[in-house]
Coordinates of C-alpha atoms in Angstrom, one line a residue:
X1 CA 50.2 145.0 23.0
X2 CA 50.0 148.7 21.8
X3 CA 53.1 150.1 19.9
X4 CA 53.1 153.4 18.0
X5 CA 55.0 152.8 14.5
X6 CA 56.6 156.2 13.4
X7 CA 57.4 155.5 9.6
X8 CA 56.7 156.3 6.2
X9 CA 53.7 154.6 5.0
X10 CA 52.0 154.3 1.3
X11 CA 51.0 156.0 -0.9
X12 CA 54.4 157.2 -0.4
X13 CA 56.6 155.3 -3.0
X14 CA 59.6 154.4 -1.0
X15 CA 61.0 150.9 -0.2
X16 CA 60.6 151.9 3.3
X17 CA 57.3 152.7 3.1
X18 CA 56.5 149.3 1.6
X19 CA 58.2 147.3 4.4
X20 CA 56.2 149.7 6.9
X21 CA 53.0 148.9 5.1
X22 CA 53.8 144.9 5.2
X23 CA 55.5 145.1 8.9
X24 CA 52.0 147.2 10.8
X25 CA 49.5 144.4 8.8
X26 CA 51.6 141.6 10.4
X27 CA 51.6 142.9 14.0
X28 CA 48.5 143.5 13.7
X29 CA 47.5 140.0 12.3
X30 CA 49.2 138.8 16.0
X31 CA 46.8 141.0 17.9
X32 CA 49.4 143.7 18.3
X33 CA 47.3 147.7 18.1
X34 CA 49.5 149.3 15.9
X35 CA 49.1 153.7 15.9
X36 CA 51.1 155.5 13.5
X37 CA 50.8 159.0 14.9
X38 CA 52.6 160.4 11.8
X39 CA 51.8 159.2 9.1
X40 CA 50.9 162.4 6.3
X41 CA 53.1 164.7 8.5
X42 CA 55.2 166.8 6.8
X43 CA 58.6 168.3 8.0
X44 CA 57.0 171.8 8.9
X45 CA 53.5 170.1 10.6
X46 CA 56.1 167.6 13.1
X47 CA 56.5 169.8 15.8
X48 CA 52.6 170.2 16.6
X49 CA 51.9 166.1 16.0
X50 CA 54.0 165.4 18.2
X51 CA 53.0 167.8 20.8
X52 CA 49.4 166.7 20.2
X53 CA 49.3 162.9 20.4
X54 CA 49.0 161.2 23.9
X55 CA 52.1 159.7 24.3
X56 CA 50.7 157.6 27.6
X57 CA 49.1 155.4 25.1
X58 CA 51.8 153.2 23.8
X59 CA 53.7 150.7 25.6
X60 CA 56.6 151.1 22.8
X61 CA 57.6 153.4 20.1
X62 CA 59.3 151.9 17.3
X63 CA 60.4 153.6 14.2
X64 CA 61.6 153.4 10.8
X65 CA 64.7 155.1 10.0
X66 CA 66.7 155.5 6.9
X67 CA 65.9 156.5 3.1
X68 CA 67.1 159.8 3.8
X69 CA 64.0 160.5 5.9
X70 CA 64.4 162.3 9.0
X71 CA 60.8 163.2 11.0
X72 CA 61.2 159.7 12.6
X73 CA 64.9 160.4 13.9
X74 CA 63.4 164.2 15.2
X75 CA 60.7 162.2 16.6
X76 CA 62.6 159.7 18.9
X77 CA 64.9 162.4 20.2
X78 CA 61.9 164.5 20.6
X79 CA 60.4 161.1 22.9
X80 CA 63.8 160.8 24.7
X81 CA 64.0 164.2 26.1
X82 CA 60.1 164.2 26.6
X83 CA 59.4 160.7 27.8
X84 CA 62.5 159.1 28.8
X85 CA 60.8 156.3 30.1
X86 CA 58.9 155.5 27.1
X87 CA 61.0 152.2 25.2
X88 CA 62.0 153.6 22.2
X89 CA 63.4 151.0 19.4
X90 CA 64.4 151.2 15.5
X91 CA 64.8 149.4 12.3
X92 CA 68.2 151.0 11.1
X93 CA 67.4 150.4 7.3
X94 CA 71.0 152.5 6.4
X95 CA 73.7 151.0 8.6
X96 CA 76.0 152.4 9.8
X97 CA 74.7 155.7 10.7
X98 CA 70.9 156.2 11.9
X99 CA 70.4 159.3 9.6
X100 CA 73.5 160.7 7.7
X101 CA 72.8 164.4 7.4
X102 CA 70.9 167.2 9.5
X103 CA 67.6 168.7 8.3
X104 CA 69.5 172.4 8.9
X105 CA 73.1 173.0 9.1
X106 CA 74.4 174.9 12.2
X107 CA 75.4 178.5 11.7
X108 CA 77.9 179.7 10.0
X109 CA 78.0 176.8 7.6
X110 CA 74.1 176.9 7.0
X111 CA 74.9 180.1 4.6
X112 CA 77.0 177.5 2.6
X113 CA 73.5 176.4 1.5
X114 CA 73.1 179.6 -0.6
X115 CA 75.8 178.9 -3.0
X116 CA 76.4 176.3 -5.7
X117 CA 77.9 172.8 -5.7
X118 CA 80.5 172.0 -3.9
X119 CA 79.8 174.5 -0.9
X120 CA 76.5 172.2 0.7
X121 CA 78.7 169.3 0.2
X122 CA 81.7 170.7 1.9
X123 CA 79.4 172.2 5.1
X124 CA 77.6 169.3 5.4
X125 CA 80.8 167.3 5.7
X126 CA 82.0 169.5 8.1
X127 CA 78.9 169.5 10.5
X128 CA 79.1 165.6 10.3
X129 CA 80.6 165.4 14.0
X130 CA 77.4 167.1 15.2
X131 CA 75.5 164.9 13.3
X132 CA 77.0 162.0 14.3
X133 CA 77.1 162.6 18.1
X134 CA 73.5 163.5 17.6
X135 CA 73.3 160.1 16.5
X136 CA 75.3 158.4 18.9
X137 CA 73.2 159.8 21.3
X138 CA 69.6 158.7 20.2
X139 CA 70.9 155.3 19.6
X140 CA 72.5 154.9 22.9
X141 CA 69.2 155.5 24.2
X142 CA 67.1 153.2 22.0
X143 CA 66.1 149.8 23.9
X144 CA 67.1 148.1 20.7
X145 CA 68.4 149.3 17.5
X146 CA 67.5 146.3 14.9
X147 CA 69.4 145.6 11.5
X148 CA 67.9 143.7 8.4
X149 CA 71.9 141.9 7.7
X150 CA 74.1 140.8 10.4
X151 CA 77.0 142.8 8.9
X152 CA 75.0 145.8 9.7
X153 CA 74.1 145.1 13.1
X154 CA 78.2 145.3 13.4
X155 CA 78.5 148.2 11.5
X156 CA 75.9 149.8 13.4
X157 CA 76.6 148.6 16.6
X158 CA 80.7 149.7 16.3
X159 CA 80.3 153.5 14.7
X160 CA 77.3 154.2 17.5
X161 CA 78.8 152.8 20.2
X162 CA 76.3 150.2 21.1
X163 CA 76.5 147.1 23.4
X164 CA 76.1 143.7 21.9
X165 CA 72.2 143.7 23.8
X166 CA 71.0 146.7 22.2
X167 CA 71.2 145.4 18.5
X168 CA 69.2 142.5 16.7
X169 CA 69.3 141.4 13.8
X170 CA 66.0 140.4 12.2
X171 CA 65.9 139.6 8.1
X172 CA 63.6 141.2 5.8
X173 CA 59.9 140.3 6.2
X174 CA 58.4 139.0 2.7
X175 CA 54.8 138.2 1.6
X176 CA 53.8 134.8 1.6
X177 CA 53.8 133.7 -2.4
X178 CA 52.6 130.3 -3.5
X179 CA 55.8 128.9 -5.2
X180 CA 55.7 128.8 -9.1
X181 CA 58.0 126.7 -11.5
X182 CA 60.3 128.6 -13.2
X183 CA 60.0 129.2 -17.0
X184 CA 61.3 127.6 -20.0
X185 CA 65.1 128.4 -19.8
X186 CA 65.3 129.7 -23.2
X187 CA 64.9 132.5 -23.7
X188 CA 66.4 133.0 -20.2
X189 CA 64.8 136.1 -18.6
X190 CA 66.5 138.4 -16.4
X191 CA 65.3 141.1 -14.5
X192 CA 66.0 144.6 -12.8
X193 CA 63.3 145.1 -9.9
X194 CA 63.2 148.5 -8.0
X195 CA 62.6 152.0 -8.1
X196 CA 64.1 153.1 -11.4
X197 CA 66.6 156.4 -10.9
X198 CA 70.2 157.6 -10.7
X199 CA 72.9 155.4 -8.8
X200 CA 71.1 151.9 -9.0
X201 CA 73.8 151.0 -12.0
X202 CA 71.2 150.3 -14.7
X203 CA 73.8 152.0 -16.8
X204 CA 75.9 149.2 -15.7
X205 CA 73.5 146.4 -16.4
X206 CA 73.1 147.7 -20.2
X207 CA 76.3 147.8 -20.7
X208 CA 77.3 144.5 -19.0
X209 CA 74.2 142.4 -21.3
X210 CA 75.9 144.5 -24.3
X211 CA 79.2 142.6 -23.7
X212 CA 77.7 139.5 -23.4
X213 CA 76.1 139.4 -26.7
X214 CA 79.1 140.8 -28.4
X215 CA 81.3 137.8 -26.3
X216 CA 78.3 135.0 -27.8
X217 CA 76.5 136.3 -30.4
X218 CA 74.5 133.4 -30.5
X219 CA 73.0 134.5 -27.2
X220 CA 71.0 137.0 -29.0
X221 CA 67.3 135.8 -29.0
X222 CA 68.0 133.8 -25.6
X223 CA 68.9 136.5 -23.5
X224 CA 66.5 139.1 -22.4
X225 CA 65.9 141.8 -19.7
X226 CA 63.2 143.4 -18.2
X227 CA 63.5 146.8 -16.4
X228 CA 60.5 147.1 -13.9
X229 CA 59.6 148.6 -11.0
X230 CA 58.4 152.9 -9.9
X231 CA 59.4 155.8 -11.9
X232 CA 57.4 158.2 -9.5
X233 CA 58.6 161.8 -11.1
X234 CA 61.2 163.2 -8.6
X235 CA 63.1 159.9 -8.6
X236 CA 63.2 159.5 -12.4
X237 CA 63.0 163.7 -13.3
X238 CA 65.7 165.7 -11.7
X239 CA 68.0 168.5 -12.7
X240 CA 70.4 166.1 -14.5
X241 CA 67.4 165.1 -17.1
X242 CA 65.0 162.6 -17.5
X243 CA 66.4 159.5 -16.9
X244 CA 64.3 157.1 -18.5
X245 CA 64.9 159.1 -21.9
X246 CA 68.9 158.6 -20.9
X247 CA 68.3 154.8 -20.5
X248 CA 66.3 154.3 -23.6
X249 CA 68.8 156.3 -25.7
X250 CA 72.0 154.2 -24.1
X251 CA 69.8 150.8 -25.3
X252 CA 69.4 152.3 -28.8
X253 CA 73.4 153.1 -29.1
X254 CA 74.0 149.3 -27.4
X255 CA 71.7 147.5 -29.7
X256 CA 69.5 146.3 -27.1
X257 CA 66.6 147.7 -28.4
X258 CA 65.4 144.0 -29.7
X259 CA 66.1 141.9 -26.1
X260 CA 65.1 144.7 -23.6
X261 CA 61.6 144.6 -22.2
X262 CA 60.1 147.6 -19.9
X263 CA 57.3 147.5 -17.3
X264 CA 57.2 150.7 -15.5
X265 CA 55.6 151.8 -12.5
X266 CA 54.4 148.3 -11.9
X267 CA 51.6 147.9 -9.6
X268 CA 51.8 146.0 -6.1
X269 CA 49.2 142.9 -7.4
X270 CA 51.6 142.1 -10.5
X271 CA 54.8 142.1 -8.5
X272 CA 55.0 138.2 -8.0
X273 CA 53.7 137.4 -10.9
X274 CA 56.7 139.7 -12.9
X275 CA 59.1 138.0 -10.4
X276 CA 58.1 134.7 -11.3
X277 CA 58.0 135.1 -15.3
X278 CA 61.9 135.7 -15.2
X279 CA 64.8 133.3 -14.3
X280 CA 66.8 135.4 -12.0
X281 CA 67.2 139.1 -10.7
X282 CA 69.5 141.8 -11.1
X283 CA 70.4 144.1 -8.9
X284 CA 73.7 146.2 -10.2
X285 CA 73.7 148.6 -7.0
X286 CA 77.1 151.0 -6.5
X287 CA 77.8 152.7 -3.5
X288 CA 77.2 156.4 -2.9
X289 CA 80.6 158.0 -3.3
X290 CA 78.7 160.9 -1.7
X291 CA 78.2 159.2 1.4
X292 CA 81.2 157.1 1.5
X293 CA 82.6 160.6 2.7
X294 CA 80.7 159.8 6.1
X295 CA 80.8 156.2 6.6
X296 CA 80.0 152.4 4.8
X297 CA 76.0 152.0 4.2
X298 CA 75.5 148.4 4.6
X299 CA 71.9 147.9 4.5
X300 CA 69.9 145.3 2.0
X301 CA 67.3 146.0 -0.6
X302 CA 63.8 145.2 -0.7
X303 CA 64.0 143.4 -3.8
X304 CA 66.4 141.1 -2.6
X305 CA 63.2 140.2 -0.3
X306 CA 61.1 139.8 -3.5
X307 CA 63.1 137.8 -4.9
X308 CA 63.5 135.2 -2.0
X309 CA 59.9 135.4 -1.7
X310 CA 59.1 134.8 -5.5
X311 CA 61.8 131.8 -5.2
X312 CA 63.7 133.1 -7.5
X313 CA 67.8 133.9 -7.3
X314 CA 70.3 136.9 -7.7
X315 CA 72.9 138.1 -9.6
X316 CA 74.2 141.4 -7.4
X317 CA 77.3 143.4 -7.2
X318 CA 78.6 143.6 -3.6
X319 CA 77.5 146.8 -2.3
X320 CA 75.5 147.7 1.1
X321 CA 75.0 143.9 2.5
X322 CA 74.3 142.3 -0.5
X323 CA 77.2 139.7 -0.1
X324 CA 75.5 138.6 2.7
X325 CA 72.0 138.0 1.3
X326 CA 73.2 135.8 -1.5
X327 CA 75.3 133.7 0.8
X328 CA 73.4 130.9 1.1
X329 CA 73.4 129.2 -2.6
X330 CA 70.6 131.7 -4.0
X331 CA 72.8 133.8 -6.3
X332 CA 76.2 135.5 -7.1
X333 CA 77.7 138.7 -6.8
X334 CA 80.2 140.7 -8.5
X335 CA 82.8 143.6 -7.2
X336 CA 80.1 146.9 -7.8
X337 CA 81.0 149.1 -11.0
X338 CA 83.0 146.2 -12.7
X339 CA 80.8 146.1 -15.8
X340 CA 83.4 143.4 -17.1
X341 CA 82.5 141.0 -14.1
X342 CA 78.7 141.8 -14.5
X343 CA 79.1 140.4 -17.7
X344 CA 81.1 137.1 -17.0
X345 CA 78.6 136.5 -14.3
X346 CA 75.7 137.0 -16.8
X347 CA 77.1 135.2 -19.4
X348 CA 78.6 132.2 -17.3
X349 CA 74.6 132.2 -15.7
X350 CA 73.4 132.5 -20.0
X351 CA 75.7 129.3 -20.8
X352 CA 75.0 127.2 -17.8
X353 CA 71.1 128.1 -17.1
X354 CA 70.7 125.3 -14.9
X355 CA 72.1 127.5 -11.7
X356 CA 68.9 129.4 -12.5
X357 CA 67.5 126.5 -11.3
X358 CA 69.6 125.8 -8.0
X359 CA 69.1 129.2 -7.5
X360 CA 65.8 129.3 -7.1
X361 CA 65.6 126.2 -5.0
X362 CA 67.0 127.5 -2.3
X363 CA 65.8 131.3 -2.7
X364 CA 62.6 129.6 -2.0
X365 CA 63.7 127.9 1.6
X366 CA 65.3 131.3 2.1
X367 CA 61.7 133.0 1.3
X368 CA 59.8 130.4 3.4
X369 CA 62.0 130.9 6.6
X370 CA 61.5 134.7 6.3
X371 CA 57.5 135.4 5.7
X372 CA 55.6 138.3 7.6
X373 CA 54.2 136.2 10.1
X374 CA 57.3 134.8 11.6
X375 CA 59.4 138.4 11.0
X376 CA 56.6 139.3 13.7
X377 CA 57.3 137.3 15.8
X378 CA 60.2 137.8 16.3
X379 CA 59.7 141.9 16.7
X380 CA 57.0 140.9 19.3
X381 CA 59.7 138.8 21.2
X382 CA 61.8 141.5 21.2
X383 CA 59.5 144.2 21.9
X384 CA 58.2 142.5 24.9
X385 CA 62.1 142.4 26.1
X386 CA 62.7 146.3 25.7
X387 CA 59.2 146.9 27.8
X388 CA 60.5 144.3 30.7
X389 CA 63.5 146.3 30.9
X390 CA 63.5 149.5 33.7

């Protein structure tokens, strides 16, 4: 089979670009001829690319779309008034909508883009019917329109007007890692995996451990946390300041300093191994209020899939689809922004370690169920059923 893959692909540091990277090598392990006719193109160099490539070559297009990104959304719609024939399918990483936002705002509201905060905002909010029918209208036209979580197939399916044969659901792909035991349980280790910038709730996390050690001072020595994961400059550098200065300082005024480790900008061969060295994960995620504006995000997290592959459980607050990831006996989650319930959940984890253990267990039957090769699979099933449709 022959499929051009329209997505992000590294060195790009997004999670999206990862799962790209991961999701090609595997089709291609099954003898699938994978073309990725855009990878390197910039916004301004799309038009031409896609006017160039021969489009008669694939038997399928799939794409990539979410992260804010929006060449591959331009790209399908450019393929379903070109090529209408062509099967077009997507992995809708940002449930419920496809995209969220326009590249340009229509006139009159575009000049909104020449004045300060809160003008964009306000215009972009009012062009989001355009957006979304613009949406609506690509999806309606996909063969299938695949979600990582079954809550966001619904999602998905319900605000883009979808029928029930158009959507899949098909967990996130993760490597194949030998399974390691998990470390002494003092000092328990917990970490924070991810890219490191605004509006994951790090703040939250520091806070949260803070409150534990002042609930059980005792803790202090068997209770640490490791903040690892990218730091690439315009995630971690924006006009707000530099946000790993802000996060060191908030450590220093919580008197973490002493049971707070950092490995930044990680790289790809030590992921597992990091994973493995800690107890359990931490992901303190909080919704965009931004975005909540224009509908309920209910995707999952790459880490999640990390974590699941390392065999090792989560604690998580309940944002996106996260609820429904750690359904199955491989962590906890908490109500997002409730720094008071992060902490119970850490400390209650701190004071009976052995759920570290269960925990793991079945993170690693989770992880074992969900590896590359089989996540191909089942794409290749359900690629062969969008091609045998006319």
């Amino acid at each position: 089979m022959r499929i051009a893959l329209l997505a992000p692909l590294p060195p790009e540091q997004t999670g999206i670009a990862d799962y790209a990277e991961h999701f090609r090598r595997s089709l291609e392990a099954h003898g699938v001829e994978v073309m990725t006719p855009l990878q390197g193109c910039s916004r301004e160099n799309l038009p031409a690319r896609l006017a160039e490539f021969d489009w008669g070559q694939p038997q399928l297009v799939h794409a990539e779309l979410g992260g804010g990104r929006l060449n591959e959304f331009h790209a399908l719609d450019y393929l379903r008034r070109t090529h209408p024939k062509l099967p077009l399918t997507a992995t809708v990483h940002d449930p419920e909508r496809l995209v969220w936002r326009r590249a340009h705002l229509p006139w009159p509201l575009s000049m909104a883009e020449r004045f300060p905060r809160p003008w964009p905002q306000a215009a972009a909010l009012l062009a989001d019917p355009l957006t979304l029918h613009e949406e609506r209208r690509l999806a309606r036209h996909l063969r299938r329109a695949v979600t990582l979580t079954e809550l966001g197939r619904q999602h998905l399916a319900t605000r883009m007007g979808l029928a029930a044969e158009q959507t899949a659901t098909i967990a996130h792909g993760n490597l194949d890692i030998p399974p390691a035991a998990l470390p002494p349980l003092n000092p328990l280790r917990l970490l924070y995996f991810g890219f490191i910038y605004r509006g994951k709730g790090i703040e939250d996390l520091l806070r949260a451990l803070a409150k534990v050690l002042q609930r059980q001072p005792h803790l202090r020595g068997q209770l640490r946390l490791t903040l690892a994961g990218g730091t690439a400059p315009e995630m971690a550098f924006d006009p707000a300041g530099n946000y790993l200065d802000e996060l060191r300082q908030l450590a220093h005024e919580l008197a973490l300093s002493d049971c707070l480790d950092w490995q930044l900008n990680l790289p790809s061969a030590d992921i597992a191994q990091t994973i493995q060295a800690h107890h359990v994960m931490v992901l303190p995620y909080r919704e965009s209020k931004k975005l909540g504006l224009l509908g309920e995000m209910r995707g999952t997290s790459g880490a999640l899939s990390w974590a699941n592959a390392c065999g090792r459980g989560v604690i998580t607050s309940d944002a996106r689809a996260f609820a429904e990831e750690v359904a199955n006996g491989n962590g906890a989650t908490y109500p997002q922004g409730d720094i008071d319930a992060l902490a119970t959940t850490i400390e209650h984890l701190a004071l009976e370690p052995q759920l570290a253990t269960s925990w793991a267990e079945q993170a690693g039957v989770i992880g074992a169920a969900r590896r590359w090769s089989a996540t191909a699979e089942r794409f290749l099933t359900l690629f062969r059923a969008a091609c045998g449709e006319t």
